[in-house]
Each structure stands twice: as C-alpha cells, then as structure tokens.
Short mmCIF file of C-alpha atoms in Angstrom, two decimals:
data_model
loop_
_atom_site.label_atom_id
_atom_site.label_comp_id
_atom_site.label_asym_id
_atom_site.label_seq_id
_atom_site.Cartn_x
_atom_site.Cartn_y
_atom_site.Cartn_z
CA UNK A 199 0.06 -39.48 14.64
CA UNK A 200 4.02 -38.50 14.63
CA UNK A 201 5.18 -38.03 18.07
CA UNK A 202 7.79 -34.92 18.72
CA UNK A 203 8.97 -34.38 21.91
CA UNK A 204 10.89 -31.70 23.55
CA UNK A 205 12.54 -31.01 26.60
CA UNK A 206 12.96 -29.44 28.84
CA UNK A 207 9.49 -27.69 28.93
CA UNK A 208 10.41 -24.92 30.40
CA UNK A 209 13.89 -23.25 31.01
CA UNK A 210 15.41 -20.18 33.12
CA UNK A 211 19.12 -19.39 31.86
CA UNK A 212 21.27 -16.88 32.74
CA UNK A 213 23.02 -14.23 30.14
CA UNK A 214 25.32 -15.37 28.52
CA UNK A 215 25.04 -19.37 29.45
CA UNK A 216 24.57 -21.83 27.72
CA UNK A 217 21.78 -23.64 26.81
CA UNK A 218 20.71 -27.09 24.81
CA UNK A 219 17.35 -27.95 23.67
CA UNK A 220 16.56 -31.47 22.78
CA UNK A 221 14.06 -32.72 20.25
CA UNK A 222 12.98 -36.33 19.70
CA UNK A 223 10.79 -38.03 17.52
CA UNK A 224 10.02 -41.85 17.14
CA UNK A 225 8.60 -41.46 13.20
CA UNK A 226 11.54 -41.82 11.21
CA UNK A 227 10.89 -38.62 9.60
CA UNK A 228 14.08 -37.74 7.47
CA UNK A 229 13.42 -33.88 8.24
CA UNK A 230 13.45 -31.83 11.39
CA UNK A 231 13.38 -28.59 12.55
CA UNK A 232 13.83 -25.42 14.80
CA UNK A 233 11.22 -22.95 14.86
CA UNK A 234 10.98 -19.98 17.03
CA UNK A 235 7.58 -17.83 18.11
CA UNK A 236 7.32 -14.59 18.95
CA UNK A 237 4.31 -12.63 19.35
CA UNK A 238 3.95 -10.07 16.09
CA UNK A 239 6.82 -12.52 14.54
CA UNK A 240 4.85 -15.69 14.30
CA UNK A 241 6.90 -18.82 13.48
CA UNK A 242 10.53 -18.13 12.27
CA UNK A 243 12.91 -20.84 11.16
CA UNK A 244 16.46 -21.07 12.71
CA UNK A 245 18.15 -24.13 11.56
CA UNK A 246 16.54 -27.47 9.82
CA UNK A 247 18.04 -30.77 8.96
CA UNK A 248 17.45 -33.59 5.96
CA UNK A 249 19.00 -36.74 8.18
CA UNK A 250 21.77 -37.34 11.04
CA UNK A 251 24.84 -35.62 10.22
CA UNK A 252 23.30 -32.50 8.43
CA UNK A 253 22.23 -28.77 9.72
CA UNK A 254 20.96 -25.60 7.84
CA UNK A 255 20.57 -22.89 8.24
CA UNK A 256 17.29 -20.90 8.46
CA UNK A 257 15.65 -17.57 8.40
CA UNK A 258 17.48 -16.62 11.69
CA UNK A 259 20.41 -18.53 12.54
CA UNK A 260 22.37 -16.06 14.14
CA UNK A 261 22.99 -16.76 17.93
CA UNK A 262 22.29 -20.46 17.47
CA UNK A 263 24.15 -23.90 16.25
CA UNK A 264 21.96 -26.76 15.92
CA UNK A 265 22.71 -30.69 15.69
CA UNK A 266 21.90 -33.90 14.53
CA UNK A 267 23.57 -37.07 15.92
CA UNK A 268 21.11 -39.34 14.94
CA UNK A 269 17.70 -39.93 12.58
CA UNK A 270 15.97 -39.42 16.12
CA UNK A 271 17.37 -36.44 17.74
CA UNK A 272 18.21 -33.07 16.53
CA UNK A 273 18.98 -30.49 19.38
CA UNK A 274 19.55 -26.47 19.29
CA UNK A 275 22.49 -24.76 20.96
CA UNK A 276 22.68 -21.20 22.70
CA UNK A 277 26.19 -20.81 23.20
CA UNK A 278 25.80 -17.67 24.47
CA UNK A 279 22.50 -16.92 25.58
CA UNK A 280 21.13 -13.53 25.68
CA UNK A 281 17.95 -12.03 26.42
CA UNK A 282 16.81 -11.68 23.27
CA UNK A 283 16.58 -15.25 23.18
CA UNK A 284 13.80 -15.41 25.55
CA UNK A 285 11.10 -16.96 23.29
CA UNK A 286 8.86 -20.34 22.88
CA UNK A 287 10.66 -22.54 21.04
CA UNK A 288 9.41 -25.83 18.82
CA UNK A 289 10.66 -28.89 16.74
CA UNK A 290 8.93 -29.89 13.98
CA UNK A 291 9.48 -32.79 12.02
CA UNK A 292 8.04 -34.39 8.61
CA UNK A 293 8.46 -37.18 6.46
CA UNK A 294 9.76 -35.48 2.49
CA UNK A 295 12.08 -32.94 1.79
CA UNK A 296 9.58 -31.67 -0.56
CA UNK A 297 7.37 -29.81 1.74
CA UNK A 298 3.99 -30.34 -0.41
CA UNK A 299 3.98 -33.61 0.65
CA UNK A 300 6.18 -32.93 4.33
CA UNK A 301 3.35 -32.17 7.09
CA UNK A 302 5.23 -31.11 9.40
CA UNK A 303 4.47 -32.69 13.21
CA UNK A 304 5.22 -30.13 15.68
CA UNK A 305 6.15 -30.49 19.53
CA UNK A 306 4.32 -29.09 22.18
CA UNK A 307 7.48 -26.04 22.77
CA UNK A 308 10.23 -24.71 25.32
CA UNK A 309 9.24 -21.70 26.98
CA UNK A 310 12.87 -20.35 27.39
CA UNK A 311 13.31 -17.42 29.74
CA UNK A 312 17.01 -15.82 29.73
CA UNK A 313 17.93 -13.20 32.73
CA UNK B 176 12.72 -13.66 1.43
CA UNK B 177 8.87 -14.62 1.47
CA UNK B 178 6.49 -12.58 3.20
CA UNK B 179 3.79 -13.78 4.06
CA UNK B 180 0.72 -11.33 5.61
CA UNK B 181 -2.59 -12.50 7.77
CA UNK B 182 -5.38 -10.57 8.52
CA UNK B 183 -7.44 -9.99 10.52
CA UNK B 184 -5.15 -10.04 13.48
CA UNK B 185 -7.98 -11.42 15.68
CA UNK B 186 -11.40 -12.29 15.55
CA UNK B 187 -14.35 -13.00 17.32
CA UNK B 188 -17.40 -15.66 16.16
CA UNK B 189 -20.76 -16.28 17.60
CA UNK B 190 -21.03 -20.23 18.10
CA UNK B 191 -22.41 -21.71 14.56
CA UNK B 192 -21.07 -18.57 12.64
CA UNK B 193 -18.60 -18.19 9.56
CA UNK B 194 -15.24 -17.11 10.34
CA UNK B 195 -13.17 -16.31 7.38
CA UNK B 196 -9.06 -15.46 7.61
CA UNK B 197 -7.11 -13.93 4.81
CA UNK B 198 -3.46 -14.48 3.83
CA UNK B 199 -1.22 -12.80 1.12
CA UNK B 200 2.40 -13.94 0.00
CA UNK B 201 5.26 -11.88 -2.11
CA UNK B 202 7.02 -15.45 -3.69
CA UNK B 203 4.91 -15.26 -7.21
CA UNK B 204 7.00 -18.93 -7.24
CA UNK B 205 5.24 -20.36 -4.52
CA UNK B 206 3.43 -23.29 -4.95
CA UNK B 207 2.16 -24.97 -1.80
CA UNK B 208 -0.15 -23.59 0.86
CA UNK B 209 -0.92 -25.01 4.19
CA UNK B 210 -3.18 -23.66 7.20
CA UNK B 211 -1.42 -25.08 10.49
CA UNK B 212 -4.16 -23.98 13.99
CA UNK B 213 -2.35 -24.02 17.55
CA UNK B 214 -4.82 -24.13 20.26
CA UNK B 215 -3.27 -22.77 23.64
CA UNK B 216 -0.14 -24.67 25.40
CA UNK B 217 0.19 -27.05 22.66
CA UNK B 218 1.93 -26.81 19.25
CA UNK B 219 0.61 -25.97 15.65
CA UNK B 220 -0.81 -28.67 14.22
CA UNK B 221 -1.84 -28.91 10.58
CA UNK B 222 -5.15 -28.11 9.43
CA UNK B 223 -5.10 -28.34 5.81
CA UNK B 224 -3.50 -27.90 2.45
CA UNK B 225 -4.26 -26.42 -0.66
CA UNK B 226 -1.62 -26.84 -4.35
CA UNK B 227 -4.50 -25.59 -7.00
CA UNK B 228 -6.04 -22.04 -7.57
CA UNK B 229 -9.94 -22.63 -6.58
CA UNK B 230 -11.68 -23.71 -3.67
CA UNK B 231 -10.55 -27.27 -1.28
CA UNK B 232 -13.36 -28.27 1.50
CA UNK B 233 -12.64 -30.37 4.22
CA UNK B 234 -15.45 -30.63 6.50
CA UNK B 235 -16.54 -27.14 7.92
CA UNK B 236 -13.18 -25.87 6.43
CA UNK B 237 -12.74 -24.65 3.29
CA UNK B 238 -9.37 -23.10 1.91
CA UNK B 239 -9.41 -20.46 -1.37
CA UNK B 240 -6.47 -20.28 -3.46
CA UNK B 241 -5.71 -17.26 -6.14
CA UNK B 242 -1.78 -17.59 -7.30
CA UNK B 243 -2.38 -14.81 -9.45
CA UNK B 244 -3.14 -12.52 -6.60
CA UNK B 245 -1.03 -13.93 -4.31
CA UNK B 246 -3.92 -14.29 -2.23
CA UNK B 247 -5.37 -17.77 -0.19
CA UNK B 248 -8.07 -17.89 2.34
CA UNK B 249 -9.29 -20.05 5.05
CA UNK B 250 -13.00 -20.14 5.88
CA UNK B 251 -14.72 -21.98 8.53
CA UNK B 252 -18.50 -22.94 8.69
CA UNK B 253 -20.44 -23.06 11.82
CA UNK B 254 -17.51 -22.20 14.31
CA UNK B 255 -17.67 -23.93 17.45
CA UNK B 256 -15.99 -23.05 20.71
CA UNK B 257 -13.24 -25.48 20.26
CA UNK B 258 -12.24 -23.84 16.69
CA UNK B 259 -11.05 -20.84 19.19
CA UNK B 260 -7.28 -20.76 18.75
CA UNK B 261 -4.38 -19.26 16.75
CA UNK B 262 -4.13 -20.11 12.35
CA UNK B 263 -1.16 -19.74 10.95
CA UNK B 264 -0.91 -19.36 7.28
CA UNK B 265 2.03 -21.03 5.67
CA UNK B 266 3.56 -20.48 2.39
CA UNK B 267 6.68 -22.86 0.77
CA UNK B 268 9.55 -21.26 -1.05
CA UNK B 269 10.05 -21.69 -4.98
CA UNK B 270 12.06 -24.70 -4.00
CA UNK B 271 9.37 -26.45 -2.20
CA UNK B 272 11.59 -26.96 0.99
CA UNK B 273 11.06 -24.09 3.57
CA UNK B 274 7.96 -23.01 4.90
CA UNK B 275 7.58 -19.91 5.62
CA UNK B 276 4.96 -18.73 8.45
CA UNK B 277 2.35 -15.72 9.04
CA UNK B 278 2.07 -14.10 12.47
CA UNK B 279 -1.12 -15.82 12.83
CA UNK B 280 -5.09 -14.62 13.08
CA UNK B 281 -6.35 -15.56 16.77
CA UNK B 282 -10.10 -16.58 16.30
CA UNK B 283 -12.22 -16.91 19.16
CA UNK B 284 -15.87 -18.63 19.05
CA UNK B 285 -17.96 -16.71 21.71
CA UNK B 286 -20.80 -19.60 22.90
#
C-alpha cells in the first residue's frame, strides 16, 4: 500500500508565525495534495500538485502557499498563521491526474493548534 | 462549486445489522464516486468506488448509484464493531480532477 507521511504530528504555533508542514511519499505518485478537516466542514482542498515544480490552487487557498521541490515531497506554508488555522491537516497522494482511476493514499494528519 | 450532502449525520448499528448512508451532489457533470472510511487517529482511507448508475458489491459493502437524481448510497451488511468510524462521500468535478468531500456520516456498531 502507498506510504504518505507527514510531519510533524502535532504542532503548537503562535499567531501570526509561521509554520511548514511536510508531506512525503515513497510511491511515485505524480499527484499530491493538501486537505484540511474540520468538524461540520469535512475534507476541504487547499492546494494540489501534478509533479515537482507545480502548485494549485484549491477550494480554500487563502492563508496558505504550498510547494513542491521534488516528485517526493510537497509541503504547505502558513506564512502568517492565525487561529483560524487551527485544524487537522492531511496529504494525500495518488497515482493519475484523472481521479477515476487516482485513489488517493492519505497520511495519518497534523493536528495544528495556533494561539 | 460541488456540493456534496451526507446524511444521516451519525448512526448507530447493532453488531450483524445493516447500516445504510446516503449522499447527494449538485455537479449533474459528475462522473466518479468514491466512499473513503477514517477510523479514529488515522487518515481516510478508500473504501470503494462506483462510475455506473446501479448497484457495485464488494464484500459486505455495497454502493448505489442514481446520476439522474444526483443521489449514491453506501450500504453495509452485517456491521461489525470495527466498521465503527467516519464515511466520507466523495464526488469528482466535471473534469475528473478534484474531489470534492462530504462532512462525513459517523457510524458506530454497538456489540
């Protein structure tokens, strides 16, 4: 099975700091992505990727700048963080651009807490 | 934007019962339907898929699709305790490369 992993696991940050979130995954999957959840909100995209080198943007990219240095590694960016931020986030990543054939493998999450 | 709507928000099963989650979407465009489950402290994980209207089985879970109602369900046949976690619903957009996600139906199989 695809392996995603995140870190760190858990995060305290203070308003208006900034914070980095790292995803890995040793698949080779072309696609990754940014997913945030919210209880009443579910799962909501923020920024995706097709390959190193390329970011998009999601549902709800505002507040956030993702990247992608590498097939391996795609990481998400609070510049600024604010309380609002305070969520569980999670990387997916899959193996198509067409998602009816792109499972998406998801890591196990950040639990991000901003003060 | 796709919306995409679960109910019930939570549910309870005896052991070896039938628990059966609904989901509607607004993209009449939409093509491809996934059911993703997330037990606690861990992520989603995918469950199953379904591309045709009709009925998919896979095991003790079967998926319903009706495109013309916007409409696909998830059923699941003699629920055991370790079926108790959150479903998500998932719905791609007309261009097949975002998925968008429902707030979930948390199912829990009482022994």
């Amino acid at each position: 099975e695809a392996a995603v992993t995140q870190s760190p696991r858990n995060k305290v940050a203070v308003t208006g700091g900034k914070v980095t979130l790292s995803c890995n995954q040793t698949n080779n999957h072309n696609n990754m992505y940014w997913y945030r959840q919210d209880t009443g909100h579910g799962l909501r995209l923020i920024h995706y990727s097709y390959g190193a080198g390329s970011t998009e943007k999601g549902d709800i990219p505002d507040g956030y700048k993702a990247s992608r240095p590498s097939q391996e590694n795609f990481s998400l960016i609070l510049e600024l963080a604010t309380p609002s931020q305070t969520s569980v986030y999670f990387c997916a990543s899959g193996d198509d651009w067409e998602v009816r054939q792109n499972t998406l493998y998801f890591g196990a999450g950040t639990r991000l807490s901003v003060l | 934007q796709q919306k995409v709507q679960q109910s019930p928000e939570s549910l309870i099963v005896p052991e070896g019962g039938m628990a059966s989650l609904n989901c509607t979407f607004s993209d009449r465009n939409s093509q491809y339907f996934w059911w993703y489950r997330q037990h606690s402290g861990e992520g989603p994980k995918a469950l199953m898929s379904i591309f045709s209207n009709g009925d998919k089985k896979e095991g003790r879970f079967t998926a319903h699709l009706n495109k013309a109602s916007l409409y696909v369900s998830l059923h699941i046949k003699d629920s055991q305790p370790s079926d108790s976690a959150l479903y998500f619903c998932a719905v791609t957009n007309s261009a097949g490369n975002k998925l968008t996600f429902g707030i979930g139906t948390r199912v829990l199989v009482r022994p």
